C-alpha cells in the first residue's frame, strides 16, 4: 500500500514539475503549478525548521544538525528554482 501511494505521489509531483517547465502548457495552468510546488518545498523546509527548534531543547547537537540540513535544503531549493524558472526565461529572450 505504501508503494502505491508513493508511486501515485511520484507521478503527480513529476507531472507538475514537467508541466510547469513546459512553454507549451498555458500560463494559467503553469503558474498555479509553480505556486503549488513552491508551497510544498516551503512546507517541508518549515517542518524541518520547527523540528530543529524543538530538537534544540532536547539535544543541542541534533538541533544544530537539523538547522544545517534545513539551510542546505533552503539554499538548494532557491538555486534550483532560479535555475529552472528564472534563468531559463532569460535564455529564451536572448535567442
Short mmCIF file of C-alpha atoms in Angstrom, two decimals:
data_model
loop_
_atom_site.label_atom_id
_atom_site.label_comp_id
_atom_site.label_asym_id
_atom_site.label_seq_id
_atom_site.Cartn_x
_atom_site.Cartn_y
_atom_site.Cartn_z
CA UNK A 1 0.00 0.00 0.00
CA UNK A 2 2.87 2.33 0.82
CA UNK A 3 4.43 1.65 -2.58
CA UNK A 4 1.19 2.51 -4.39
CA UNK A 5 0.82 5.83 -2.55
CA UNK A 6 4.46 6.66 -3.24
CA UNK A 7 4.05 5.80 -6.92
CA UNK A 8 0.94 7.98 -7.28
CA UNK A 9 2.63 10.88 -5.48
CA UNK A 10 5.72 10.49 -7.67
CA UNK A 11 3.66 10.63 -10.87
CA UNK A 12 1.73 13.69 -9.69
CA UNK A 13 4.77 15.58 -8.46
CA UNK A 14 6.91 14.78 -11.52
CA UNK A 15 4.00 15.64 -13.78
CA UNK A 16 3.59 19.00 -12.08
CA UNK A 17 7.32 19.70 -12.38
CA UNK A 18 7.44 18.88 -16.07
CA UNK A 19 4.22 20.74 -16.86
CA UNK A 20 5.41 23.84 -15.01
CA UNK A 21 8.64 23.91 -17.07
CA UNK A 22 6.99 23.46 -20.48
CA UNK A 23 6.20 26.52 -22.57
CA UNK A 24 3.50 24.54 -24.39
CA UNK A 25 1.33 24.49 -21.26
CA UNK A 26 -0.79 27.67 -20.89
CA UNK A 27 0.31 30.21 -18.29
CA UNK A 28 -2.92 29.95 -16.31
CA UNK A 29 -2.05 26.29 -15.67
CA UNK A 30 1.71 26.70 -15.26
CA UNK A 31 1.68 29.46 -12.66
CA UNK A 32 -0.60 27.68 -10.16
CA UNK A 33 1.55 24.55 -10.56
CA UNK A 34 4.66 26.57 -9.77
CA UNK A 35 2.92 28.03 -6.72
CA UNK A 36 1.92 24.54 -5.50
CA UNK A 37 5.48 23.28 -5.93
CA UNK A 38 6.97 26.28 -4.09
CA UNK A 39 4.45 25.94 -1.26
CA UNK A 40 5.29 22.24 -0.92
CA UNK A 41 9.01 22.97 -0.58
CA UNK A 42 8.35 25.80 1.89
CA UNK A 43 6.17 23.46 3.93
CA UNK A 44 8.84 20.74 4.09
CA UNK A 45 11.62 23.21 4.95
CA UNK A 46 9.37 24.83 7.56
CA UNK A 47 8.61 21.49 9.22
CA UNK A 48 12.32 20.68 9.40
CA UNK A 49 12.99 24.11 10.93
CA UNK A 50 10.28 23.61 13.55
CA UNK A 51 11.66 20.15 14.30
CA UNK A 52 15.14 21.63 14.71
CA UNK A 53 13.88 24.23 17.20
CA UNK A 54 12.13 21.51 19.19
CA UNK A 55 15.21 19.29 18.99
CA UNK A 56 17.47 22.02 20.37
CA UNK A 57 15.56 21.75 23.66
CA UNK A 58 16.43 18.06 23.87
CA UNK A 59 19.89 17.95 22.30
CA UNK A 60 21.90 20.90 21.04
CA UNK A 61 23.90 18.78 18.59
CA UNK A 62 20.79 17.27 16.97
CA UNK A 63 19.12 20.67 16.75
CA UNK A 64 22.15 22.28 15.12
CA UNK A 65 22.46 19.37 12.70
CA UNK A 66 18.82 19.81 11.66
CA UNK A 67 19.34 23.56 11.23
CA UNK A 68 22.35 22.90 8.98
CA UNK A 69 20.33 20.41 6.93
CA UNK A 70 17.50 22.94 6.72
CA UNK A 71 19.85 25.65 5.47
CA UNK A 72 21.28 23.32 2.80
CA UNK A 73 17.75 22.48 1.64
CA UNK A 74 16.78 26.15 1.58
CA UNK A 75 19.82 27.24 -0.42
CA UNK A 76 19.48 24.27 -2.78
CA UNK A 77 15.79 24.95 -3.35
CA UNK A 78 16.40 28.62 -4.11
CA UNK A 79 19.23 27.75 -6.51
CA UNK A 80 17.12 25.11 -8.27
CA UNK A 81 14.15 27.47 -8.57
CA UNK A 82 16.34 30.20 -10.06
CA UNK A 83 17.94 27.74 -12.47
CA UNK A 84 14.68 26.15 -13.65
CA UNK A 85 12.32 29.11 -13.79
CA UNK A 86 14.15 32.43 -13.76
CA UNK A 87 17.42 31.93 -15.65
CA UNK A 88 15.79 29.74 -18.30
CA UNK A 89 13.43 32.53 -19.32
CA UNK A 90 16.34 34.91 -19.83
CA UNK A 91 17.99 32.45 -22.22
CA UNK A 92 14.84 32.28 -24.36
CA UNK A 93 14.80 36.08 -24.71
CA UNK A 94 18.39 36.11 -25.95
CA UNK A 95 17.78 33.76 -28.87
#
